[in-house]
Coordinates of C-alpha atoms in Angstrom, one line a residue:
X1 CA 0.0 0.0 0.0
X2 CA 1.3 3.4 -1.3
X3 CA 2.3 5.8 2.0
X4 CA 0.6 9.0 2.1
X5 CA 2.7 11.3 4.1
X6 CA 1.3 13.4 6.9
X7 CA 1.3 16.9 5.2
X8 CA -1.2 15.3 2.7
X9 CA -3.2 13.0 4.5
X10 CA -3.9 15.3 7.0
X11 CA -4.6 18.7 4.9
X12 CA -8.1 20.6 6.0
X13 CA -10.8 19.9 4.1
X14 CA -13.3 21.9 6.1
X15 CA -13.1 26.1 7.0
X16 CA -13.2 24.2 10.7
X17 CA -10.6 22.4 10.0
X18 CA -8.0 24.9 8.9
X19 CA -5.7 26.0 12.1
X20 CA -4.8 29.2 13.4
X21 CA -6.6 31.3 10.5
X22 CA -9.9 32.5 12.1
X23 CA -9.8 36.0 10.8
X24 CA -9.6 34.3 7.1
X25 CA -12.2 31.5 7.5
X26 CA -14.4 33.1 9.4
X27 CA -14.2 36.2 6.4
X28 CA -14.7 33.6 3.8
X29 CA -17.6 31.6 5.9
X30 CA -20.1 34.9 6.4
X31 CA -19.4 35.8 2.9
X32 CA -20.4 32.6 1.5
X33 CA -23.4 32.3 3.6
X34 CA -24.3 35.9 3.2
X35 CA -23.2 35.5 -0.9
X36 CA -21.2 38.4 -0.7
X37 CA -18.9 37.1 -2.7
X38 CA -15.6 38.9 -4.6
X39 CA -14.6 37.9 -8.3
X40 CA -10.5 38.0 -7.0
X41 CA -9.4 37.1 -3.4
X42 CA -5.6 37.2 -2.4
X43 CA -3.8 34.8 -0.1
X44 CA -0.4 35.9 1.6
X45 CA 1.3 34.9 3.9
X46 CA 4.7 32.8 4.6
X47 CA 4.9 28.9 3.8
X48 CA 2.6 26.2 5.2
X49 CA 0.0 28.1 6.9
X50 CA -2.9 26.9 5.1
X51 CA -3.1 29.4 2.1
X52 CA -3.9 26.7 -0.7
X53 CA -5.4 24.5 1.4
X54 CA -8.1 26.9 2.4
X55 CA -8.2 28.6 -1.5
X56 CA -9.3 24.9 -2.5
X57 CA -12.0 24.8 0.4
X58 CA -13.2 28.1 -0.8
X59 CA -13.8 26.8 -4.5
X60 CA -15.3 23.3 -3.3
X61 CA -17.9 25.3 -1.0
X62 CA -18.8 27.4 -3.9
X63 CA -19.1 24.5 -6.1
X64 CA -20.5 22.2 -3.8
X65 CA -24.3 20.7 -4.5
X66 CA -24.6 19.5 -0.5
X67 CA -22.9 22.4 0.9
X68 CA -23.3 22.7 4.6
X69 CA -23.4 26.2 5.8
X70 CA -20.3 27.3 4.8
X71 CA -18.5 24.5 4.7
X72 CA -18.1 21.5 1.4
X73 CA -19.9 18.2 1.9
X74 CA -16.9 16.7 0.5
X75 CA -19.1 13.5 -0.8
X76 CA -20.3 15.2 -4.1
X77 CA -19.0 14.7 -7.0
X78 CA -17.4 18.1 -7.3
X79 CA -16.1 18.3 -4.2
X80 CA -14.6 15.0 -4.7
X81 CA -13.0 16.1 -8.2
X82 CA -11.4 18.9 -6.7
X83 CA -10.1 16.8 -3.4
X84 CA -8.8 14.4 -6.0
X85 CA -7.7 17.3 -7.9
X86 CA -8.6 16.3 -11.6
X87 CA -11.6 19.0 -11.5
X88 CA -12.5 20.5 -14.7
X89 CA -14.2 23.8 -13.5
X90 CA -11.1 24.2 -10.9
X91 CA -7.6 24.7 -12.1
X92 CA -5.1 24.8 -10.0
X93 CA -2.1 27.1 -11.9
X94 CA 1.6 26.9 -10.7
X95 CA 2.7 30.7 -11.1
X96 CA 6.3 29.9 -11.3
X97 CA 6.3 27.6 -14.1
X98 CA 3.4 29.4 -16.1
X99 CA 4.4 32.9 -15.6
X100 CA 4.6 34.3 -19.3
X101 CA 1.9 36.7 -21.5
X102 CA 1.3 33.1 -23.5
X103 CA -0.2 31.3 -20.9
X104 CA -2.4 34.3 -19.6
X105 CA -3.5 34.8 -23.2
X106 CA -4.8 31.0 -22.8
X107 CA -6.3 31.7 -19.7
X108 CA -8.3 34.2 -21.0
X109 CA -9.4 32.6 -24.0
X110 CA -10.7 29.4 -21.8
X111 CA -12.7 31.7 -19.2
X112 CA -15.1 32.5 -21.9
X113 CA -16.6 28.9 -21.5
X114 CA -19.3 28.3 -19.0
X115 CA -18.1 25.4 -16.1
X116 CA -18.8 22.0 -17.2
X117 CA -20.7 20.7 -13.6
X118 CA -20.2 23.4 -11.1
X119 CA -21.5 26.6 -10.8
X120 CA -18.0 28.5 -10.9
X121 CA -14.7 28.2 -12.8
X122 CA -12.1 28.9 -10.5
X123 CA -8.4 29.5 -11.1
X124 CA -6.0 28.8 -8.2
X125 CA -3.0 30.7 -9.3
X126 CA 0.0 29.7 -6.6
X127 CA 3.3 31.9 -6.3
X128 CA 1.2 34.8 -8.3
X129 CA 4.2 36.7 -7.5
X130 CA 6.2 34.9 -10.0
X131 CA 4.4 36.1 -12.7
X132 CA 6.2 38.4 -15.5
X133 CA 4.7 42.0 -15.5
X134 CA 3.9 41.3 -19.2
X135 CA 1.2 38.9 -17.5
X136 CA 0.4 40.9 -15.0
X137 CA -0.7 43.4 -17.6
X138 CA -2.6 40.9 -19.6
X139 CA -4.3 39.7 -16.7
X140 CA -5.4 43.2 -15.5
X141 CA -8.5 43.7 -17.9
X142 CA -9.8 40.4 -17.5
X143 CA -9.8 40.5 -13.1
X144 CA -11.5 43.8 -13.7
X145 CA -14.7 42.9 -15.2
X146 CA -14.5 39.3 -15.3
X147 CA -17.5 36.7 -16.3
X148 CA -19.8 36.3 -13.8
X149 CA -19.1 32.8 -14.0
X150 CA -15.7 32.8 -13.0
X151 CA -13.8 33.4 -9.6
X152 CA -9.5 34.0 -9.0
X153 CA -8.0 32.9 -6.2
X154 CA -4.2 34.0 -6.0
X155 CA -2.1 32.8 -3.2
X156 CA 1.7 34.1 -2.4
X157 CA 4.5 34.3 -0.1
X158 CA 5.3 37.7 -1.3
X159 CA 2.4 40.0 -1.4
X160 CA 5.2 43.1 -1.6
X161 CA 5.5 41.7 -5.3
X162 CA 2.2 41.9 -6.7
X163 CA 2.0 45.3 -8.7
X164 CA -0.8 47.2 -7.0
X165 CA -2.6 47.8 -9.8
X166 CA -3.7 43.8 -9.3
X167 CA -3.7 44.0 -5.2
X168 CA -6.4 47.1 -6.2
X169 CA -8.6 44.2 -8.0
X170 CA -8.5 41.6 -5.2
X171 CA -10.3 41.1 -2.1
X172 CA -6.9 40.5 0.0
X173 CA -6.4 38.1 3.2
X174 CA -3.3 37.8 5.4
X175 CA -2.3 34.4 7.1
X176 CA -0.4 34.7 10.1
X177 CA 2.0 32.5 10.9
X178 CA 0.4 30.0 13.4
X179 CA 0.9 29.9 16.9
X180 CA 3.3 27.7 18.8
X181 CA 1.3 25.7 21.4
X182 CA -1.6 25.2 17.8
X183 CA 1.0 23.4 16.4
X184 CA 1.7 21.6 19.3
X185 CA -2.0 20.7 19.6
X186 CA -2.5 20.0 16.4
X187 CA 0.5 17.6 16.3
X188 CA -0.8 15.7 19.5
X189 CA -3.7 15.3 17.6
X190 CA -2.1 13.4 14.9
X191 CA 0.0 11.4 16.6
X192 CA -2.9 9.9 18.2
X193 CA -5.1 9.2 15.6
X194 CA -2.2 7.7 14.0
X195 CA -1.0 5.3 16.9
X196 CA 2.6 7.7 17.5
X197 CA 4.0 7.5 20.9
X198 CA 6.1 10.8 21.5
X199 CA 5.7 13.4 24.4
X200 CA 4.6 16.9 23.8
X201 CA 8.0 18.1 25.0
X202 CA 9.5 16.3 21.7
X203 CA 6.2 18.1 19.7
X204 CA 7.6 21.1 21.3
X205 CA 11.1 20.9 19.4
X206 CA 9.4 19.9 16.1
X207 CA 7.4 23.2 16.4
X208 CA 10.3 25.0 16.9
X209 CA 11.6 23.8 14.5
X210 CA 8.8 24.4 12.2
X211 CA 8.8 27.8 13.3
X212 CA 5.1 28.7 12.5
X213 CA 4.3 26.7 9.4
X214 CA 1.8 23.5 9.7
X215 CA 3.5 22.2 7.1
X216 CA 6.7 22.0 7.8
X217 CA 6.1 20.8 11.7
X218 CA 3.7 17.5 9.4
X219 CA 6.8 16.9 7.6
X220 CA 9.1 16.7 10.5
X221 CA 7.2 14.5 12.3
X222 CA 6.7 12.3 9.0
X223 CA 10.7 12.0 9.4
X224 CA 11.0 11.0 12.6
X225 CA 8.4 8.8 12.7
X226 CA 10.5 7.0 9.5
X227 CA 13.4 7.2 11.3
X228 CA 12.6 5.7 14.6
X229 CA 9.4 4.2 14.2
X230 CA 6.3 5.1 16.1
X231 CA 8.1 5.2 19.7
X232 CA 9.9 8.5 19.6
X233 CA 12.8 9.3 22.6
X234 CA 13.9 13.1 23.6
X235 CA 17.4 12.2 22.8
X236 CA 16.7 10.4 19.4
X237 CA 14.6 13.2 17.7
X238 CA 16.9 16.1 19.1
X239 CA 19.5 13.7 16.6
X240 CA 17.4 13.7 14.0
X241 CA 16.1 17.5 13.4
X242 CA 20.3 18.2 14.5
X243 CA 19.3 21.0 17.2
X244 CA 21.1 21.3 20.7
X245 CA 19.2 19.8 24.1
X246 CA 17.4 22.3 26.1
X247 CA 19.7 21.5 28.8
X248 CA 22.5 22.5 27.0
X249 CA 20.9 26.0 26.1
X250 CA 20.2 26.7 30.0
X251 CA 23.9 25.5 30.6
X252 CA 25.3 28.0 28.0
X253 CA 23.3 31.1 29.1
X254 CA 23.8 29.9 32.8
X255 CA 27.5 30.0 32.1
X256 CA 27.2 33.1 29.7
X257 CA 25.5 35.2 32.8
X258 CA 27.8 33.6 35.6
X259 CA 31.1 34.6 33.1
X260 CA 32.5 31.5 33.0
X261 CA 34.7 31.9 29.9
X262 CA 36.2 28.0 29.9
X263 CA 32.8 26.5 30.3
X264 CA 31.6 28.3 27.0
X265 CA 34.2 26.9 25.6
X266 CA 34.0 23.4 26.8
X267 CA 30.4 24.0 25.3
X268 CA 31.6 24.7 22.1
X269 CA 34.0 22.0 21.4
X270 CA 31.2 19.7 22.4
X271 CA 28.8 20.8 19.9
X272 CA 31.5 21.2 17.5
X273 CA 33.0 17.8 17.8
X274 CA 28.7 16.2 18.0
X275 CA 28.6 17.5 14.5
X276 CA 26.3 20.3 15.5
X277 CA 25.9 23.1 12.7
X278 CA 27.2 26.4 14.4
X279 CA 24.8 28.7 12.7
X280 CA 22.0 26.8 13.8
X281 CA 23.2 27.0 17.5
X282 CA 23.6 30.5 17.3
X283 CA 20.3 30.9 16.6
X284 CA 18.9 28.9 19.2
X285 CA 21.4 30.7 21.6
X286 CA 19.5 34.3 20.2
X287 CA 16.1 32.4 20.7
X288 CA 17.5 31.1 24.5
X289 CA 18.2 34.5 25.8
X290 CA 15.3 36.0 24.4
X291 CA 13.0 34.1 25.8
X292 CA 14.3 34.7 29.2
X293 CA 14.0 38.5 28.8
X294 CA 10.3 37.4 27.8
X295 CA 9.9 35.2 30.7
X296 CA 11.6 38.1 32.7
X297 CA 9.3 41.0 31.4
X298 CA 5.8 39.2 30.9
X299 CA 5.9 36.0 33.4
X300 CA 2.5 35.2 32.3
X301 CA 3.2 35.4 28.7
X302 CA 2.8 33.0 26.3
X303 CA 5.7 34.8 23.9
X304 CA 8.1 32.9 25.7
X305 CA 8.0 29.1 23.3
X306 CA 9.2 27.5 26.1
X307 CA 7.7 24.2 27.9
X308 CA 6.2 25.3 31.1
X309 CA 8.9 22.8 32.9
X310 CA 11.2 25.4 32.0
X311 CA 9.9 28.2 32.6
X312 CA 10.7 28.1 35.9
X313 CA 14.7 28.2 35.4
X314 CA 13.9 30.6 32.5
X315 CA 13.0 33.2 35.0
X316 CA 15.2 32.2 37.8
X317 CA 18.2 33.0 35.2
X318 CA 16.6 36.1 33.8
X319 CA 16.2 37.5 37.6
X320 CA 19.2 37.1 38.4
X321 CA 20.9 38.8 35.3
X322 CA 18.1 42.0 35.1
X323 CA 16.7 42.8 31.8
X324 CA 19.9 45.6 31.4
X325 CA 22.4 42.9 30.7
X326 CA 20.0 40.6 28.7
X327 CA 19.1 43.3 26.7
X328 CA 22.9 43.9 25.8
X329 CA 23.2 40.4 25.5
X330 CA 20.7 40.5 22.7
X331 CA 22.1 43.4 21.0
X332 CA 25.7 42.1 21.0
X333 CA 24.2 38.4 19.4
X334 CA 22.0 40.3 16.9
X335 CA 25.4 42.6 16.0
X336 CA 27.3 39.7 15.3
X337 CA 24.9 37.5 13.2
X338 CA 25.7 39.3 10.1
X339 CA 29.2 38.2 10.9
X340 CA 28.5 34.7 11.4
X341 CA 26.8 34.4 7.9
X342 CA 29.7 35.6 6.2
X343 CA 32.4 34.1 7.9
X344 CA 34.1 30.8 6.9
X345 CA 35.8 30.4 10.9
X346 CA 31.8 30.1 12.4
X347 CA 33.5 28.6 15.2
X348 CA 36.0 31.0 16.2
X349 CA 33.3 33.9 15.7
X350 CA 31.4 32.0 18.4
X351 CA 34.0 31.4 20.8
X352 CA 34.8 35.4 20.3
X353 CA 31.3 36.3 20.9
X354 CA 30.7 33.6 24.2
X355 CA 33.4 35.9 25.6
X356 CA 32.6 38.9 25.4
X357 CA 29.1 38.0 26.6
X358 CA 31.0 36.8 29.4
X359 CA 32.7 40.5 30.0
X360 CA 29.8 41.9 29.6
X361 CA 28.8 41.4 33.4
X362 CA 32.5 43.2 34.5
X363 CA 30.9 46.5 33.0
X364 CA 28.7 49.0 34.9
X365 CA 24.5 48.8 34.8
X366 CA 23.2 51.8 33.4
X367 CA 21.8 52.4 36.7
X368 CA 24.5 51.6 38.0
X369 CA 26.7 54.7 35.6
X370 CA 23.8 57.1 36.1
X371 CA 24.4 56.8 39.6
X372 CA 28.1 57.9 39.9
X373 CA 27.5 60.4 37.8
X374 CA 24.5 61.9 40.0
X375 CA 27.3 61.4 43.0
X376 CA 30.1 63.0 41.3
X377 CA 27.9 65.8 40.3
X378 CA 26.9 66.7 43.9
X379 CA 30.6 66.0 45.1
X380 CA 31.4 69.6 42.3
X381 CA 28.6 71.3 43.7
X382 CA 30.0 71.0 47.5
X383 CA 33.6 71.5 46.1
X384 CA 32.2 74.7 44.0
X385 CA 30.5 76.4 47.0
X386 CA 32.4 74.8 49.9
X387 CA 33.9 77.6 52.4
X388 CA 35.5 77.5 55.5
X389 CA 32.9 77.9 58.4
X390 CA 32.8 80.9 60.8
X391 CA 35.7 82.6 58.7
X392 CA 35.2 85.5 56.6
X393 CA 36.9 85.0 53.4
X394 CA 40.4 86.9 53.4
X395 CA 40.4 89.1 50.2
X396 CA 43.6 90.2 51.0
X397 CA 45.0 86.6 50.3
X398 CA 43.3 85.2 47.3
X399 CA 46.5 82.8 47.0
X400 CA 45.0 81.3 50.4
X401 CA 41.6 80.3 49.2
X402 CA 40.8 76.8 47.8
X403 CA 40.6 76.1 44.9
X404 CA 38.8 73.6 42.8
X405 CA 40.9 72.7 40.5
X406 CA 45.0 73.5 39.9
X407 CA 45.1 76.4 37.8
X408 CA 48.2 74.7 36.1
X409 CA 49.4 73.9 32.1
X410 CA 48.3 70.5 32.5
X411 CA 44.6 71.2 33.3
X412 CA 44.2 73.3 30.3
X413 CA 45.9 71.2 28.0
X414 CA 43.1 68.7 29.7
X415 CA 40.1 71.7 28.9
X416 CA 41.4 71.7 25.4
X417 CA 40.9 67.8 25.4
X418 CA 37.5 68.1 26.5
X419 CA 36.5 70.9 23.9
X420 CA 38.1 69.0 20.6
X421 CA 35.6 66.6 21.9
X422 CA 32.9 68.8 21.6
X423 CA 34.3 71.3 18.7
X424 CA 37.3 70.5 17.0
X425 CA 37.6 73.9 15.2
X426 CA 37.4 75.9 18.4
X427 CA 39.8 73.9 19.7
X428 CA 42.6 74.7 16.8
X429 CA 41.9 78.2 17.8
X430 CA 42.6 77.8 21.6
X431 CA 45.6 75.9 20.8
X432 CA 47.1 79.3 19.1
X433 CA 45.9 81.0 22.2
X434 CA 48.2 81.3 25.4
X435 CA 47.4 80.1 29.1
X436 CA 48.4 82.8 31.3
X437 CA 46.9 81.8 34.4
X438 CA 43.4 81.0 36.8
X439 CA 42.8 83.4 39.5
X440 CA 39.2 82.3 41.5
X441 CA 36.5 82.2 38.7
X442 CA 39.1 84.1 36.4
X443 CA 40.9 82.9 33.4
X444 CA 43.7 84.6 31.9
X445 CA 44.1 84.0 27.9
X446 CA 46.7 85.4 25.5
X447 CA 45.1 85.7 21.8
X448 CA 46.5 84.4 19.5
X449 CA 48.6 86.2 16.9
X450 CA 46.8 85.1 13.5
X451 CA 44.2 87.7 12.6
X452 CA 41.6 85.1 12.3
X453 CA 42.6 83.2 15.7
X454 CA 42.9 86.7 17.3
X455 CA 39.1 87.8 16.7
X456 CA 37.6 84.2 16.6
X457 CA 35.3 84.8 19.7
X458 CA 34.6 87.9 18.7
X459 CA 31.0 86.5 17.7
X460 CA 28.8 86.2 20.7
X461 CA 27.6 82.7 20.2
X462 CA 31.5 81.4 19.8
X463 CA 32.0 83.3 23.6
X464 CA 28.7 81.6 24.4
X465 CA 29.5 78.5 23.6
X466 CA 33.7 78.5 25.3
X467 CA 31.8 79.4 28.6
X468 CA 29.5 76.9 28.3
X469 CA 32.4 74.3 27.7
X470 CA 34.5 76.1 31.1
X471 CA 31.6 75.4 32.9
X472 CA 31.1 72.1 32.2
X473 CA 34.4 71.0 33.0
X474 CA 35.5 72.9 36.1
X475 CA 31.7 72.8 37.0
X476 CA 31.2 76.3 38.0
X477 CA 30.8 79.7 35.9
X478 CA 33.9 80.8 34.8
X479 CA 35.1 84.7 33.6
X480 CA 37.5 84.8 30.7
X481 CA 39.9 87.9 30.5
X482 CA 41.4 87.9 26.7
X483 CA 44.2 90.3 26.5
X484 CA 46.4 91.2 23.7
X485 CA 49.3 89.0 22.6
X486 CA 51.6 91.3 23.1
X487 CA 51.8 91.0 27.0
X488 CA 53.4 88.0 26.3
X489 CA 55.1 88.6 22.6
X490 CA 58.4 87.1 23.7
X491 CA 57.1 84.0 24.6
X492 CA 54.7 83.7 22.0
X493 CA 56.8 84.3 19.3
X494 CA 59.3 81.3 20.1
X495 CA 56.4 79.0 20.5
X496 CA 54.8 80.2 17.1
X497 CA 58.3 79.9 15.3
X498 CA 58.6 76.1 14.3
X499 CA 62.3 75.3 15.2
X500 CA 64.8 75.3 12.2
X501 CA 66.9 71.7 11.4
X502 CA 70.4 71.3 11.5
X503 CA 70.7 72.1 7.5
X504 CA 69.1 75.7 8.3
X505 CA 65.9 75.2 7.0
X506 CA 62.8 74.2 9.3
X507 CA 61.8 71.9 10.7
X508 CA 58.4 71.1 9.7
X509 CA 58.0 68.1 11.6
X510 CA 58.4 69.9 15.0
X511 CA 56.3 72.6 14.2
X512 CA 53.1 72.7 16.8
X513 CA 50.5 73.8 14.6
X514 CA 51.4 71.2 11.8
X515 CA 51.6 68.3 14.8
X516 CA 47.9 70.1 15.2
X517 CA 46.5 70.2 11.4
X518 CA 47.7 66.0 11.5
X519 CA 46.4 65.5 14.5
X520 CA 42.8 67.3 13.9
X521 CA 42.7 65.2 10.3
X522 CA 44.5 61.9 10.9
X523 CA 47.4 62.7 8.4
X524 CA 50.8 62.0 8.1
X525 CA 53.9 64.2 6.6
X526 CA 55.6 63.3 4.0
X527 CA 59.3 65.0 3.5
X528 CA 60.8 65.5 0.1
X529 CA 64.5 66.3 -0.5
X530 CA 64.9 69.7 -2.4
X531 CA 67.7 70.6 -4.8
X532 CA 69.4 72.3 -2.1
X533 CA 69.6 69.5 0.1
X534 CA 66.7 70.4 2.4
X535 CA 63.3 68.8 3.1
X536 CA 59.7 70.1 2.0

């Protein structure tokens, strides 16, 4: 006796029967009942969710001579031909293989003849995305004013395709992809009708596995069921669909959250030298940690595709690491994918990215960093306003009072730091300028002695803008007294002059405000020997 595999043996033949699609068949049930019935209906949605199946329900029911409510009798003769799929009146049409202006031509020619038994003719177009746009034109006439007697039903996995000029013609219907614990159910349904013994925590994998499509979770369990025969083990099927043991998942994010760098790695020789593929465990390592920041966020949530046995450690490791680091977690994994795709070391990537999950627990919360800086903060704001108590202040020693920070050269070269942070051309400028000194809330500058440097703050909002960046790093308001270069002209001469080489000409390379143009735009110098022996 022939075998008929699951997918097909156990396809809906009924709107009741079709899983996880109540907005569609519901739709498509009042509509029939009500006759409110479209010429063009659209199916889309991603793989083995029901989208032909229920397109072939659709054109039995309106073909059907016993039809029950909404629903095919499936014992007439035309629901029968169309079951068996050798109906006249319904043709099913493979878009990828009949996607040219020829075969729409022939469609159109043969809708001009009335059906045969039924009381439709019905064209189930599949993969109508694949069609050319030569076809799509051709077709556009015709699904506007079509015969009365005829009905289109496309179906897609790419509804983004479809020009919109033939989306605009069609009554359109999303399918979702189908729920988790559905499958599940739908599975444990099969395997009892058909005499399977396998727990729901091995139905759980499969639909994992399957992620979302009914399909796809019928065939898996088609191949284990050939594989090991109607007694299925945990172990034996986790073999057979090649995904890692639950176990090992909470071991690997256990040991990911606790830092233990050698036991990631002990983890990833294992499943390297088991002939696990790396990609796939990555994936399942993304889909580990984000169901505990599920389990974490929304206890009661069924988001989390996790059997209820572990749930329980799910959250137990998820409060323990906060959703902080499992959100970084995430982020650094969803980084790195791209990488893992591309790379032809998968396993080094892995062991890179297993450690640096691990170091991610030696860096500061983001509570944690908005703390100190709400500490350090307040510890400015005492400095900035702290006196001595029950002492006037002596104003005829200013060199006596405390001072907040050292008015010395190395705290303004660390100011200029700070403002090439924030404005790299203002910086330049301050670097031609001379520090003369602090005194209290008073800083001393010498201008420099470029015209340009000289009357840069000048404009307001350039003044504006250097106190802002003096308050924010010594942390109080600060005065600025620019006086004239020439207080200091000596001095500021022999820095401006670069120094001269050995061969009498000068010495580019020790020259401060080229070491600044290099500096501000990553550059280098390169010397050339002149006819007179020099460098340029």
């Amino acid at each position: 006796m022939t075998h008929e595999v699951l997918a097909r043996k156990w396809r809906p033949q009924t709107f009741d029967e079709v899983v996880g699609q109540d907005h569609v068949t519901q739709t498509l049930s009042n509509a029939i009942t009500s006759e409110r019935l479209a010429h063009a209906y659209l199916f889309g949605g991603p793989r083995g969710v029901g989208k032909t199946s229920v397109a072939r329900i659709l054109a039995k029911a309106l073909n059907c001579k016993q039809r029950n409510g909404a629903n095919p009798c499936n014992q007439c003769t035309s629901c029968r031909e169309i079951t068996e799929g050798y109906s006249v009146d319904v043709q099913e049409i493979d878009g990828a293989s009949n996607r040219g202006i020829d075969e729409i031509r022939e469609l159109r020619e043969n809708i001009k003849y009335m059906p045969q038994s039924g009381t439709y003719r019905i064209y189930i177009i599949d993969e109508v995305h694949m069609l050319t746009l030569q076809a799509f034109n051709a077709l556009l006439k015709t699904l506007e004013e079509p015969p009365e007697h005829v009905k289109f039903i496309f179906a897609t996995t790419e509804p983004r395709k479809v020009p919109v000029t033939i989306l605009s013609r069609c009554q359109r219907f999303d399918f979702k992809r189908i729920p988790h614990e559905a499958i599940v159910a739908y599975l444990e349904k099969i395997t009892q009708q058909e005499g399977i013994e396998i727990g729901r925590a091995e139905l759980g994998l499969i639909a994992r596995e399957a992620d979302g499509s009914m399909r796809d979770a019928q065939s898996l369990l088609d191949q284990v069921v050939s594989s090991l025969g109607p007694k299925v083990s945990g172990q034996d099927i986790l073999d057979i669909l090649g995904v890692v043991d639950t176990a090992l998942m909470f071991e690997t994010s256990e040991a990911v959250l606790r830092g233990d760098q050698s036991r990631c790695l002990e983890i990833v020789e294992h499943i390297y030298n088991a002939g696990y593929d790396i990609k796939s465990f990555y994936r399942a390592l993304m889909e580990q940690f984000r169901n505990l920041l599920i389990s974490l966020i929304c206890p009661n949530h069924s988001a989390a595709e996790m059997a209820e046995s572990d749930l329980k450690e799910a959250r137990r490791q998820a409060e323990r690491a906060g959703v902080e680091k499992l959100e970084a977690i995430l982020n650094l994994l969803i980084k790195r994918e791209e990488d893992l795709r591309l790379t032809s070391h998968p396993r080094l990537l892995l062991e890179t990215v297993l450690i640096r999950l691990c170091n991610l627990g030696q860096y500061l919360s983001f509570e944690e960093v908005i703390r100190k800086i709400e500490n350090l903060e307040k510890r400015l704001t005492r400095q900035a306003v702290q006196e001595t108590p029950g002492q006037a202040p002596n104003r005829k020693a200013p060199s006596q009072q405390p001072k907040q920070r050292p008015a010395t050269q190395e705290t303004w070269e660390k100011f200029l730091s700070f403002v090439h942070s924030k404005d790299k051309i203002m910086a330049n400028i301050l670097h031609q300028w001379q520090f003369l000194g602090m005194e209290g809330n008073t800083l001393t500058l010498a201008k420099g002695i470029e015209p340009f440097s000289s009357t840069y703050f000048d404009e307001p909002g350039r003044k504006k803008a250097l106190l802002g960046y003096c308050k924010g790093f010594y942390g109080r308001d600060i005065h600025i007294e620019m006086v004239e270069p020439e207080r200091e002209a000596g001095t500021r001469q022999e820095e401006q002059s670069p120094p001269e080489s050995k061969k009498g000409g000068v010495n580019i390379e020790l020259s401060p405000a080229v070491k600044r143009l290099v500096d501000t735009f990553e550059g280098k110098i390169i010397l050339e020997e002149t006819n007179e022996g020099g460098k340029r």
